Amino acid sequence: MRKTMLTRRRFAMLAGTAAASAILGALPGCAASGKPDDAAPEGPADSLREEPPTLPREAAAEAAESPATVAAIPSGALCVAEYAGNTLAVVDPATGEVSQRIATGSNPATALAADGWIYVGSSGGGQITALSATDPSQVKAISVGNQPLGLCYDGGRGVLYVGDYFASSVHVVDSQLKSLVGTIKLNTYGYHNRTDPPDCCRIEPGAGRRTVALALAPEGDILYCANYGTFDVGRIDLAAEAEVEAFDGVVGPRQILVTPDGAQLVLAGVGGEGEQQVSDLYVLDRATGKRAREVFVGQSVAGAALSPAGDAAWAIARDDGELVAFKGATWEEAGRLFLSPGIDTLLASPDGATLFVANSATGEVFVVDAAALTVTTTVTGLASPKGMAVVA
C-alpha cells in the first residue's frame, strides 16, 4: 500500500505546537533544535523534565523521614502521584488532609489501583512502583523500560499493561509476580489512511508512536493505545500479541476510555496551536474507528471520565479551567463548573459519585460532588499532582 507522507517540516510544526499547548503540569499528557525541517516534536516526556515546582516544606520534611512502617491505605482514599516530590500522597477526600506520603520512583506521573495494590509509573526512571494498600511497607520496584505513562489493568489475565512513551511498545507486568513478563511492540507507522500520514519515526529524539494512555476492551481482547507521536489510536490484539490497523485519533492525546456499553471510544486531547487547537471531546465508533461525534468542552481537553452506568460523562478544559458535565449517550451538556486554569487530570470514583480534578501547577486537587457539580473539598500543598487513583 502506497504511503503518502507529510513533509518533515510540516509534521514537526504540528507535533511541536501540540506539545507546546499540552504541558504536564505547567501545561499528562506534553523543542525544536536546528532548522525547522529537523525540529523534534516535544511531548509529555519532555515536559516532565522541566524544572518542577518546589516541594512544600512540610511535605519535603515528611517525605525525607521515610518511615519504616506506614499505615494501611483505607478504602475510598485518594492516592496522588506527586511528580515533584517522588512520592505518593494518601489523601482523605472528605477532609482534604494528607495522611501520609510514601516514597516512589523518580518523577511519578501516573497511578492505578487494582486488586489491593497501587501502581505508580515513575516517568523519570523507567519503573513501576507497586505497593500494597493493606501494608504499604510492601513496596516492589518493577523495571519496565524507558518512560511509563499509560497504565491499564487486565484482571482476566492478571497483568498490568504499561505504555512506554519512548519505546513504541507496551510492557506486560504479571500482577502476582510483580515483574516484567513481556513486551508488545507497536508498528513503525501509525494510522495510515489519513491524508499525508506523519513520518513519525525519522524525527529524533524520542522517535516513535509515543503512547500516553491505554484502555482495555470490555471483551478483554483489544488494548487501545492513545499515541502522542502519531496522534492516533493503536489497537493491540492481545491473543496475537501484535498491533492491528490503527484508528485516527486526536492531536495531543491525554486520555482514552471505552464507554460502559462497549460501543464507543472517548478520546481527550489538548491539541496544539492555530489549526491544531482542540476544544472537543472525540467520540469514536469502536467497531470502525470513525468519529461519531465531537462534543464541545473548551480549550485543551485534558481529561475525561464516565459513570459506571454510562448515564453521565465529564471532561475538563485545561486552558479555560472548567469541568463540564454531560448526559449519558446523548452527550447533552448538563452543567459547567469553573475551577482554575491549568487543571490537567480528571478521575471519577469507582461509583461515579465523586470527581477529582488536579492542577499540577497550583498543587491542588478539587474534590467535586458529581451530581451537584460543586466542590466539596480542596486539597492543597501537593507537589505537582499528576496521576490519581482511588482505593476500592
mmCIF file of C-alpha atoms in Angstrom:
data_model
loop_
_atom_site.group_PDB
_atom_site.id
_atom_site.type_symbol
_atom_site.label_atom_id
_atom_site.label_comp_id
_atom_site.label_asym_id
_atom_site.label_seq_id
_atom_site.Cartn_x
_atom_site.Cartn_y
_atom_site.Cartn_z
ATOM 1 C CA MET A 1 0.000 0.000 0.000
ATOM 2 C CA ARG A 2 1.372 3.386 -1.007
ATOM 3 C CA LYS A 3 2.087 5.694 1.948
ATOM 4 C CA THR A 4 1.895 9.432 1.288
ATOM 5 C CA MET A 5 3.833 11.208 3.962
ATOM 6 C CA LEU A 6 3.637 14.649 5.473
ATOM 7 C CA THR A 7 6.779 16.723 4.980
ATOM 8 C CA ARG A 8 9.104 16.644 7.964
ATOM 9 C CA ARG A 9 8.824 20.412 8.259
ATOM 10 C CA ARG A 10 5.023 20.277 8.423
ATOM 11 C CA PHE A 11 4.845 17.367 10.885
ATOM 12 C CA ALA A 12 7.472 18.894 13.153
ATOM 13 C CA MET A 13 5.390 22.067 13.272
ATOM 14 C CA LEU A 14 2.148 20.228 14.075
ATOM 15 C CA ALA A 15 3.658 17.959 16.707
ATOM 16 C CA GLY A 16 5.659 20.786 18.224
ATOM 17 C CA THR A 17 2.657 23.072 18.560
ATOM 18 C CA ALA A 18 0.580 20.251 20.001
ATOM 19 C CA ALA A 19 3.215 19.694 22.646
ATOM 20 C CA ALA A 20 3.626 23.367 23.427
ATOM 21 C CA SER A 21 -0.031 23.579 24.381
ATOM 22 C CA ALA A 22 -0.107 20.262 26.239
ATOM 23 C CA ILE A 23 2.189 20.522 29.215
ATOM 24 C CA LEU A 24 2.038 18.015 32.031
ATOM 25 C CA GLY A 25 1.892 20.384 34.931
ATOM 26 C CA ALA A 26 2.627 23.819 33.548
ATOM 27 C CA LEU A 27 0.739 22.855 30.702
ATOM 28 C CA PRO A 28 -0.291 14.298 31.323
ATOM 29 C CA GLY A 29 -0.156 14.182 28.586
ATOM 30 C CA CYS A 30 3.197 17.349 26.710
ATOM 31 C CA ALA A 31 11.654 21.640 21.186
ATOM 32 C CA ALA A 32 12.853 22.129 18.480
ATOM 33 C CA SER A 33 16.522 22.367 17.642
ATOM 34 C CA GLY A 34 18.336 23.188 14.450
ATOM 35 C CA LYS A 35 16.486 24.145 11.296
ATOM 36 C CA PRO A 36 12.699 23.660 11.115
ATOM 37 C CA ASP A 37 12.960 20.554 8.941
ATOM 38 C CA ASP A 38 14.894 18.817 11.712
ATOM 39 C CA ALA A 39 12.710 20.009 14.572
ATOM 40 C CA ALA A 40 11.916 17.362 17.165
ATOM 41 C CA PRO A 41 8.362 17.358 18.463
ATOM 42 C CA GLU A 42 8.032 17.737 22.190
ATOM 43 C CA GLY A 43 5.690 15.557 24.225
ATOM 44 C CA PRO A 44 4.661 14.528 27.733
ATOM 45 C CA ALA A 45 8.119 13.147 28.405
ATOM 46 C CA ASP A 46 9.832 16.416 27.551
ATOM 47 C CA SER A 47 7.556 18.498 29.718
ATOM 48 C CA LEU A 48 8.120 16.131 32.619
ATOM 49 C CA ARG A 49 11.770 17.047 32.527
ATOM 50 C CA GLU A 50 11.083 20.724 33.052
ATOM 51 C CA GLU A 51 12.025 22.275 36.379
ATOM 52 C CA PRO A 52 9.304 21.034 38.763
ATOM 53 C CA PRO A 53 7.585 23.155 41.381
ATOM 54 C CA THR A 54 9.255 23.299 44.772
ATOM 55 C CA LEU A 55 8.053 20.656 47.201
ATOM 56 C CA PRO A 56 6.274 22.301 50.136
ATOM 57 C CA ARG A 57 8.475 22.396 53.242
ATOM 58 C CA GLU A 58 6.150 20.239 55.337
ATOM 59 C CA ALA A 59 5.814 17.693 52.535
ATOM 60 C CA ALA A 60 9.562 17.590 51.974
ATOM 61 C CA ALA A 61 10.217 17.005 55.663
ATOM 62 C CA GLU A 62 7.634 14.258 55.844
ATOM 63 C CA ALA A 63 8.917 12.532 52.719
ATOM 64 C CA ALA A 64 12.506 12.792 53.944
ATOM 65 C CA GLU A 65 11.613 10.912 57.130
ATOM 66 C CA SER A 66 10.717 7.810 55.065
ATOM 67 C CA PRO A 67 9.225 5.881 57.994
ATOM 68 C CA ALA A 68 9.963 2.142 58.130
ATOM 69 C CA THR A 69 6.299 1.391 58.765
ATOM 70 C CA VAL A 70 3.331 3.080 57.181
ATOM 71 C CA ALA A 71 -0.377 2.803 57.830
ATOM 72 C CA ALA A 72 -2.761 0.789 55.694
ATOM 73 C CA ILE A 73 -4.485 2.794 52.990
ATOM 74 C CA PRO A 74 -8.241 2.701 53.666
ATOM 75 C CA SER A 75 -10.940 2.063 51.118
ATOM 76 C CA GLY A 76 -12.021 5.312 49.478
ATOM 77 C CA ALA A 77 -8.678 7.026 49.985
ATOM 78 C CA LEU A 78 -7.329 9.112 47.122
ATOM 79 C CA CYS A 79 -3.746 8.343 46.105
ATOM 80 C CA VAL A 80 -1.975 11.162 44.285
ATOM 81 C CA ALA A 81 1.338 10.835 42.449
ATOM 82 C CA GLU A 82 3.436 13.871 43.382
ATOM 83 C CA TYR A 83 5.770 14.427 40.477
ATOM 84 C CA ALA A 84 7.951 16.991 42.237
ATOM 85 C CA GLY A 85 8.178 15.032 45.483
ATOM 86 C CA ASN A 86 8.874 11.498 44.186
ATOM 87 C CA THR A 87 6.059 10.435 46.495
ATOM 88 C CA LEU A 88 2.546 9.061 46.577
ATOM 89 C CA ALA A 89 0.310 11.222 48.770
ATOM 90 C CA VAL A 90 -2.558 9.441 50.529
ATOM 91 C CA VAL A 91 -5.483 11.847 50.918
ATOM 92 C CA ASP A 92 -8.767 11.714 52.821
ATOM 93 C CA PRO A 93 -11.223 13.117 50.228
ATOM 94 C CA ALA A 94 -13.677 14.174 52.933
ATOM 95 C CA THR A 95 -11.247 16.420 54.798
ATOM 96 C CA GLY A 96 -8.590 17.104 52.188
ATOM 97 C CA GLU A 97 -5.895 16.042 54.657
ATOM 98 C CA VAL A 98 -2.780 14.182 53.523
ATOM 99 C CA SER A 99 -2.419 11.276 55.959
ATOM 100 C CA GLN A 100 0.928 10.024 54.686
ATOM 101 C CA ARG A 101 3.438 10.197 51.890
ATOM 102 C CA ILE A 102 5.111 7.090 50.517
ATOM 103 C CA ALA A 103 8.341 7.199 48.535
ATOM 104 C CA THR A 104 8.119 6.113 44.893
ATOM 105 C CA GLY A 105 10.469 6.169 41.951
ATOM 106 C CA SER A 106 11.643 9.304 40.176
ATOM 107 C CA ASN A 107 9.003 11.755 38.931
ATOM 108 C CA PRO A 108 5.806 9.712 39.326
ATOM 109 C CA ALA A 109 3.197 10.771 36.765
ATOM 110 C CA THR A 110 0.573 8.002 36.696
ATOM 111 C CA ALA A 111 -1.254 5.927 39.306
ATOM 112 C CA LEU A 112 -3.632 2.960 39.211
ATOM 113 C CA ALA A 113 -5.351 0.963 41.967
ATOM 114 C CA ALA A 114 -6.173 -2.704 41.298
ATOM 115 C CA ASP A 115 -6.690 -5.839 43.397
ATOM 116 C CA GLY A 116 -5.490 -4.266 46.617
ATOM 117 C CA TRP A 117 -2.343 -2.749 45.133
ATOM 118 C CA ILE A 118 -1.435 0.738 43.950
ATOM 119 C CA TYR A 119 0.818 1.011 40.913
ATOM 120 C CA VAL A 120 2.749 4.219 40.271
ATOM 121 C CA GLY A 121 4.528 4.931 36.999
ATOM 122 C CA SER A 122 7.829 6.725 37.557
ATOM 123 C CA SER A 123 8.371 8.690 34.390
ATOM 124 C CA GLY A 124 11.891 9.750 35.322
ATOM 125 C CA GLY A 125 13.266 6.279 35.988
ATOM 126 C CA GLY A 126 11.532 3.712 33.795
ATOM 127 C CA GLN A 127 9.981 1.945 36.761
ATOM 128 C CA ILE A 128 6.628 0.949 38.213
ATOM 129 C CA THR A 129 6.355 1.140 41.994
ATOM 130 C CA ALA A 130 3.846 -1.386 43.358
ATOM 131 C CA LEU A 131 2.696 -1.056 46.952
ATOM 132 C CA SER A 132 0.120 -2.971 48.953
ATOM 133 C CA ALA A 133 -2.877 -0.994 50.198
ATOM 134 C CA THR A 134 -3.097 -3.126 53.341
ATOM 135 C CA ASP A 135 0.612 -2.851 54.061
ATOM 136 C CA PRO A 136 2.273 -0.043 52.070
ATOM 137 C CA SER A 137 5.644 -1.012 53.515
ATOM 138 C CA GLN A 138 5.479 -3.817 50.965
ATOM 139 C CA VAL A 139 6.955 -1.914 48.045
ATOM 140 C CA LYS A 140 8.202 -3.522 44.875
ATOM 141 C CA ALA A 141 10.111 -1.661 42.158
ATOM 142 C CA ILE A 142 9.480 -3.098 38.690
ATOM 143 C CA SER A 143 11.781 -2.078 35.835
ATOM 144 C CA VAL A 144 9.719 -1.602 32.676
ATOM 145 C CA GLY A 145 11.868 0.159 30.131
ATOM 146 C CA ASN A 146 12.135 3.843 29.371
ATOM 147 C CA GLN A 147 9.261 6.081 30.395
ATOM 148 C CA PRO A 148 5.952 4.595 31.594
ATOM 149 C CA LEU A 149 2.979 6.917 31.110
ATOM 150 C CA GLY A 150 -0.059 4.763 30.330
ATOM 151 C CA LEU A 151 -1.255 2.157 32.847
ATOM 152 C CA CYS A 152 -4.102 -0.356 32.393
ATOM 153 C CA TYR A 153 -5.071 -3.412 34.451
ATOM 154 C CA ASP A 154 -6.315 -6.632 32.852
ATOM 155 C CA GLY A 155 -7.983 -8.640 35.616
ATOM 156 C CA GLY A 156 -8.803 -11.549 33.310
ATOM 157 C CA ARG A 157 -5.151 -12.171 32.544
ATOM 158 C CA GLY A 158 -3.826 -10.872 35.849
ATOM 159 C CA VAL A 159 -1.458 -8.415 34.194
ATOM 160 C CA LEU A 160 -0.730 -4.713 34.112
ATOM 161 C CA TYR A 161 -0.123 -3.065 30.741
ATOM 162 C CA VAL A 162 2.375 -0.216 30.685
ATOM 163 C CA GLY A 163 2.645 2.178 27.755
ATOM 164 C CA ASP A 164 6.274 3.170 27.161
ATOM 165 C CA TYR A 165 6.447 6.682 25.757
ATOM 166 C CA PHE A 166 9.967 6.374 24.350
ATOM 167 C CA ALA A 167 9.936 2.778 23.128
ATOM 168 C CA SER A 168 6.898 2.439 20.804
ATOM 169 C CA SER A 169 5.797 -0.517 22.883
ATOM 170 C CA VAL A 170 3.562 -1.764 25.669
ATOM 171 C CA HIS A 171 5.121 -3.754 28.510
ATOM 172 C CA VAL A 172 3.301 -6.561 30.306
ATOM 173 C CA VAL A 173 3.722 -6.935 34.085
ATOM 174 C CA ASP A 174 2.499 -10.008 35.963
ATOM 175 C CA SER A 175 0.408 -8.707 38.870
ATOM 176 C CA GLN A 176 1.256 -11.681 41.092
ATOM 177 C CA LEU A 177 4.964 -11.886 40.345
ATOM 178 C CA LYS A 178 5.260 -8.087 40.212
ATOM 179 C CA SER A 179 7.724 -8.437 37.365
ATOM 180 C CA LEU A 180 8.000 -7.727 33.652
ATOM 181 C CA VAL A 181 6.954 -10.785 31.633
ATOM 182 C CA GLY A 182 6.685 -9.434 28.096
ATOM 183 C CA THR A 183 6.741 -6.527 25.676
ATOM 184 C CA ILE A 184 4.473 -5.924 22.692
ATOM 185 C CA LYS A 185 5.948 -3.685 20.019
ATOM 186 C CA LEU A 186 3.784 -1.202 18.168
ATOM 187 C CA ASN A 187 4.100 -0.892 14.403
ATOM 188 C CA THR A 188 6.576 1.579 12.972
ATOM 189 C CA TYR A 189 3.852 3.695 11.402
ATOM 190 C CA GLY A 190 0.510 4.534 12.918
ATOM 191 C CA TYR A 191 -2.795 5.285 11.231
ATOM 192 C CA HIS A 192 -2.030 5.242 7.501
ATOM 193 C CA ASN A 193 -5.323 6.260 5.902
ATOM 194 C CA ARG A 194 -5.034 9.886 6.998
ATOM 195 C CA THR A 195 -4.111 12.210 4.157
ATOM 196 C CA ASP A 196 -0.351 12.625 4.414
ATOM 197 C CA PRO A 197 0.321 10.462 7.493
ATOM 198 C CA PRO A 198 3.320 11.600 9.539
ATOM 199 C CA ASP A 199 6.747 10.094 9.025
ATOM 200 C CA CYS A 200 6.894 9.688 12.793
ATOM 201 C CA CYS A 201 9.991 7.611 13.238
ATOM 202 C CA ARG A 202 12.517 9.732 11.383
ATOM 203 C CA ILE A 203 12.277 12.622 13.803
ATOM 204 C CA GLU A 204 14.681 12.446 16.746
ATOM 205 C CA PRO A 205 14.879 12.339 19.691
ATOM 206 C CA GLY A 206 12.033 10.278 21.079
ATOM 207 C CA ALA A 207 11.044 8.960 17.680
ATOM 208 C CA GLY A 208 8.089 6.647 17.567
ATOM 209 C CA ARG A 209 4.440 6.317 18.460
ATOM 210 C CA ARG A 210 4.729 7.804 21.978
ATOM 211 C CA THR A 211 1.993 6.034 23.909
ATOM 212 C CA VAL A 212 0.462 8.150 26.695
ATOM 213 C CA ALA A 213 -2.799 6.374 27.665
ATOM 214 C CA LEU A 214 -4.338 2.905 27.495
ATOM 215 C CA ALA A 215 -7.838 1.383 27.623
ATOM 216 C CA LEU A 216 -8.957 -2.253 27.572
ATOM 217 C CA ALA A 217 -11.922 -3.511 25.547
ATOM 218 C CA PRO A 218 -14.729 -4.966 27.715
ATOM 219 C CA GLU A 219 -14.227 -8.320 25.997
ATOM 220 C CA GLY A 220 -10.575 -8.242 27.024
ATOM 221 C CA ASP A 221 -9.327 -8.913 23.507
ATOM 222 C CA ILE A 222 -8.114 -5.499 22.353
ATOM 223 C CA LEU A 223 -5.902 -2.954 24.105
ATOM 224 C CA TYR A 224 -6.265 0.609 22.832
ATOM 225 C CA CYS A 225 -3.246 2.910 22.891
ATOM 226 C CA ALA A 226 -3.532 6.688 22.525
ATOM 227 C CA ASN A 227 -0.312 7.798 20.840
ATOM 228 C CA TYR A 228 1.177 11.270 21.036
ATOM 229 C CA GLY A 229 3.782 10.869 18.295
ATOM 230 C CA THR A 230 1.309 9.896 15.581
ATOM 231 C CA PHE A 231 -1.897 11.284 17.169
ATOM 232 C CA ASP A 232 -3.688 8.002 16.534
ATOM 233 C CA VAL A 233 -5.199 5.061 18.422
ATOM 234 C CA GLY A 234 -3.161 1.880 18.229
ATOM 235 C CA ARG A 235 -5.034 -1.423 18.663
ATOM 236 C CA ILE A 236 -3.238 -4.441 20.090
ATOM 237 C CA ASP A 237 -4.732 -7.904 19.529
ATOM 238 C CA LEU A 238 -3.867 -9.424 22.903
ATOM 239 C CA ALA A 239 -4.283 -13.026 21.736
ATOM 240 C CA ALA A 240 -1.824 -12.478 18.891
ATOM 241 C CA GLU A 241 0.263 -10.018 20.925
ATOM 242 C CA ALA A 242 0.501 -7.796 17.863
ATOM 243 C CA GLU A 243 -0.913 -4.487 16.665
ATOM 244 C CA VAL A 244 -3.688 -4.455 14.112
ATOM 245 C CA GLU A 245 -4.715 -1.488 11.963
ATOM 246 C CA ALA A 246 -4.790 1.772 13.928
ATOM 247 C CA PHE A 247 -7.607 4.316 14.125
ATOM 248 C CA ASP A 248 -7.295 8.036 13.517
ATOM 249 C CA GLY A 249 -7.089 9.961 16.787
ATOM 250 C CA VAL A 250 -6.550 13.446 18.176
ATOM 251 C CA VAL A 251 -3.638 15.869 18.337
ATOM 252 C CA GLY A 252 -2.086 15.867 21.799
ATOM 253 C CA PRO A 253 -3.984 12.869 23.249
ATOM 254 C CA ARG A 254 -4.258 12.710 27.004
ATOM 255 C CA GLN A 255 -6.839 10.033 27.793
ATOM 256 C CA ILE A 256 -8.758 7.224 26.146
ATOM 257 C CA LEU A 257 -11.807 5.445 27.596
ATOM 258 C CA VAL A 258 -14.276 2.772 26.485
ATOM 259 C CA THR A 259 -17.941 3.550 27.153
ATOM 260 C CA PRO A 260 -19.662 1.149 29.601
ATOM 261 C CA ASP A 261 -21.756 -0.372 26.791
ATOM 262 C CA GLY A 262 -18.578 -1.089 24.837
ATOM 263 C CA ALA A 263 -19.819 0.683 21.717
ATOM 264 C CA GLN A 264 -17.594 3.738 21.663
ATOM 265 C CA LEU A 265 -14.175 5.117 22.484
ATOM 266 C CA VAL A 266 -13.841 8.509 24.153
ATOM 267 C CA LEU A 267 -10.688 10.412 23.300
ATOM 268 C CA ALA A 268 -9.472 13.549 25.087
ATOM 269 C CA GLY A 269 -6.725 15.674 23.573
ATOM 270 C CA VAL A 270 -5.215 19.072 24.270
ATOM 271 C CA GLY A 271 -4.277 19.793 20.659
ATOM 272 C CA GLY A 272 -1.814 22.492 19.706
ATOM 273 C CA GLU A 273 -1.980 25.963 18.249
ATOM 274 C CA GLY A 274 -3.778 27.509 15.292
ATOM 275 C CA GLU A 275 -5.479 24.900 13.153
ATOM 276 C CA GLN A 276 -4.455 22.162 15.577
ATOM 277 C CA GLN A 277 -6.361 23.548 18.583
ATOM 278 C CA VAL A 278 -8.699 21.008 20.170
ATOM 279 C CA SER A 279 -11.783 22.093 22.070
ATOM 280 C CA ASP A 280 -13.924 18.987 21.565
ATOM 281 C CA LEU A 281 -14.077 15.554 23.104
ATOM 282 C CA TYR A 282 -13.915 12.959 20.311
ATOM 283 C CA VAL A 283 -16.305 10.002 20.412
ATOM 284 C CA LEU A 284 -15.307 7.153 18.084
ATOM 285 C CA ASP A 285 -17.291 4.144 16.933
ATOM 286 C CA ARG A 286 -15.330 1.263 18.465
ATOM 287 C CA ALA A 287 -16.025 -1.121 15.603
ATOM 288 C CA THR A 288 -14.910 1.141 12.771
ATOM 289 C CA GLY A 289 -12.841 3.883 14.412
ATOM 290 C CA LYS A 290 -14.975 6.506 12.665
ATOM 291 C CA ARG A 291 -15.584 9.701 14.604
ATOM 292 C CA ALA A 292 -19.224 9.510 15.677
ATOM 293 C CA ARG A 293 -19.380 12.959 17.252
ATOM 294 C CA GLU A 294 -17.370 15.886 18.531
ATOM 295 C CA VAL A 295 -18.577 17.212 21.883
ATOM 296 C CA PHE A 296 -17.646 20.776 22.761
ATOM 297 C CA VAL A 297 -15.806 21.127 26.080
ATOM 298 C CA GLY A 298 -13.460 24.125 25.891
ATOM 299 C CA GLN A 299 -9.849 24.891 25.066
ATOM 300 C CA SER A 300 -7.478 21.932 25.531
ATOM 301 C CA VAL A 301 -9.467 18.875 26.605
ATOM 302 C CA ALA A 302 -7.076 17.388 29.165
ATOM 303 C CA GLY A 303 -9.204 14.581 30.555
ATOM 304 C CA ALA A 304 -12.493 12.700 30.566
ATOM 305 C CA ALA A 305 -14.420 10.403 32.888
ATOM 306 C CA LEU A 306 -17.506 8.182 32.575
ATOM 307 C CA SER A 307 -20.032 6.972 35.119
ATOM 308 C CA PRO A 308 -20.193 3.162 35.585
ATOM 309 C CA ALA A 309 -23.750 3.049 34.251
ATOM 310 C CA GLY A 310 -22.975 5.232 31.258
ATOM 311 C CA ASP A 311 -25.626 7.783 32.202
ATOM 312 C CA ALA A 312 -23.142 10.613 32.773
ATOM 313 C CA ALA A 313 -19.797 11.818 31.474
ATOM 314 C CA TRP A 314 -17.398 14.613 32.347
ATOM 315 C CA ALA A 315 -14.460 16.395 30.766
ATOM 316 C CA ILE A 316 -12.075 19.212 31.657
ATOM 317 C CA ALA A 317 -10.933 22.178 29.583
ATOM 318 C CA ARG A 318 -7.413 22.870 30.795
ATOM 319 C CA ASP A 319 -6.968 26.395 29.466
ATOM 320 C CA ASP A 320 -10.482 27.510 30.415
ATOM 321 C CA GLY A 321 -10.238 25.867 33.841
ATOM 322 C CA GLU A 322 -13.713 24.331 33.554
ATOM 323 C CA LEU A 323 -15.211 20.961 34.444
ATOM 324 C CA VAL A 324 -18.102 20.093 32.112
ATOM 325 C CA ALA A 325 -20.843 17.516 32.750
ATOM 326 C CA PHE A 326 -22.805 15.643 30.056
ATOM 327 C CA LYS A 327 -25.885 13.423 29.989
ATOM 328 C CA GLY A 328 -25.157 9.806 29.091
ATOM 329 C CA ALA A 329 -25.273 8.623 25.499
ATOM 330 C CA THR A 330 -26.866 11.848 24.218
ATOM 331 C CA TRP A 331 -23.821 13.910 25.222
ATOM 332 C CA GLU A 332 -26.109 16.830 26.020
ATOM 333 C CA GLU A 333 -24.325 19.355 28.223
ATOM 334 C CA ALA A 334 -25.638 19.225 31.799
ATOM 335 C CA GLY A 335 -23.552 21.905 33.513
ATOM 336 C CA ARG A 336 -20.219 23.667 33.939
ATOM 337 C CA LEU A 337 -18.065 24.359 36.966
ATOM 338 C CA PHE A 338 -15.167 26.798 36.920
ATOM 339 C CA LEU A 339 -12.195 25.525 38.937
ATOM 340 C CA SER A 340 -8.895 27.056 37.799
ATOM 341 C CA PRO A 341 -6.921 27.390 34.561
ATOM 342 C CA GLY A 342 -4.326 24.652 34.268
ATOM 343 C CA ILE A 343 -6.425 21.732 35.523
ATOM 344 C CA ASP A 344 -4.875 18.751 33.801
ATOM 345 C CA THR A 345 -6.054 15.463 35.335
ATOM 346 C CA LEU A 346 -9.588 14.133 35.854
ATOM 347 C CA LEU A 347 -10.646 10.993 37.714
ATOM 348 C CA ALA A 348 -14.047 9.636 38.743
ATOM 349 C CA SER A 349 -14.508 7.488 41.835
ATOM 350 C CA PRO A 350 -15.440 3.841 41.133
ATOM 351 C CA ASP A 351 -19.123 4.582 41.850
ATOM 352 C CA GLY A 352 -19.098 7.777 39.778
ATOM 353 C CA ALA A 353 -20.362 9.872 42.694
ATOM 354 C CA THR A 354 -17.191 11.915 43.163
ATOM 355 C CA LEU A 355 -14.834 13.594 40.725
ATOM 356 C CA PHE A 356 -11.219 14.517 41.391
ATOM 357 C CA VAL A 357 -9.606 17.278 39.339
ATOM 358 C CA ALA A 358 -5.890 18.026 39.733
ATOM 359 C CA ASN A 359 -3.974 21.164 38.856
ATOM 360 C CA SER A 360 -0.295 20.267 38.810
ATOM 361 C CA ALA A 361 0.803 23.897 38.519
ATOM 362 C CA THR A 362 -1.009 25.087 41.665
ATOM 363 C CA GLY A 363 -0.599 21.863 43.671
ATOM 364 C CA GLU A 364 -4.338 21.431 44.175
ATOM 365 C CA VAL A 365 -6.902 18.665 43.804
ATOM 366 C CA PHE A 366 -10.565 19.649 43.731
ATOM 367 C CA VAL A 367 -12.997 17.084 45.144
ATOM 368 C CA VAL A 368 -16.336 17.531 43.356
ATOM 369 C CA ASP A 369 -19.804 16.134 44.029
ATOM 370 C CA ALA A 370 -20.601 14.725 40.568
ATOM 371 C CA ALA A 371 -24.384 15.072 40.819
ATOM 372 C CA ALA A 372 -24.447 18.600 42.240
ATOM 373 C CA LEU A 373 -21.331 19.700 40.343
ATOM 374 C CA THR A 374 -19.999 21.539 43.396
ATOM 375 C CA VAL A 375 -16.626 21.479 45.128
ATOM 376 C CA THR A 376 -16.826 19.719 48.497
ATOM 377 C CA THR A 377 -13.126 19.802 49.408
ATOM 378 C CA THR A 378 -9.938 21.329 48.025
ATOM 379 C CA VAL A 379 -6.669 19.541 48.718
ATOM 380 C CA THR A 380 -3.744 21.971 48.751
ATOM 381 C CA GLY A 381 0.023 21.815 49.209
ATOM 382 C CA LEU A 382 0.616 18.911 46.847
ATOM 383 C CA ALA A 383 3.920 18.691 44.992
ATOM 384 C CA SER A 384 2.777 18.857 41.358
ATOM 385 C CA PRO A 385 -0.042 16.284 41.438
ATOM 386 C CA LYS A 386 -0.246 14.146 38.324
ATOM 387 C CA GLY A 387 -1.853 10.705 38.237
ATOM 388 C CA MET A 388 -4.547 9.767 40.754
ATOM 389 C CA ALA A 389 -6.211 6.565 41.922
ATOM 390 C CA VAL A 390 -8.962 5.694 44.398
ATOM 391 C CA VAL A 391 -8.552 2.613 46.576
ATOM 392 C CA ALA A 392 -11.636 0.396 46.280
#
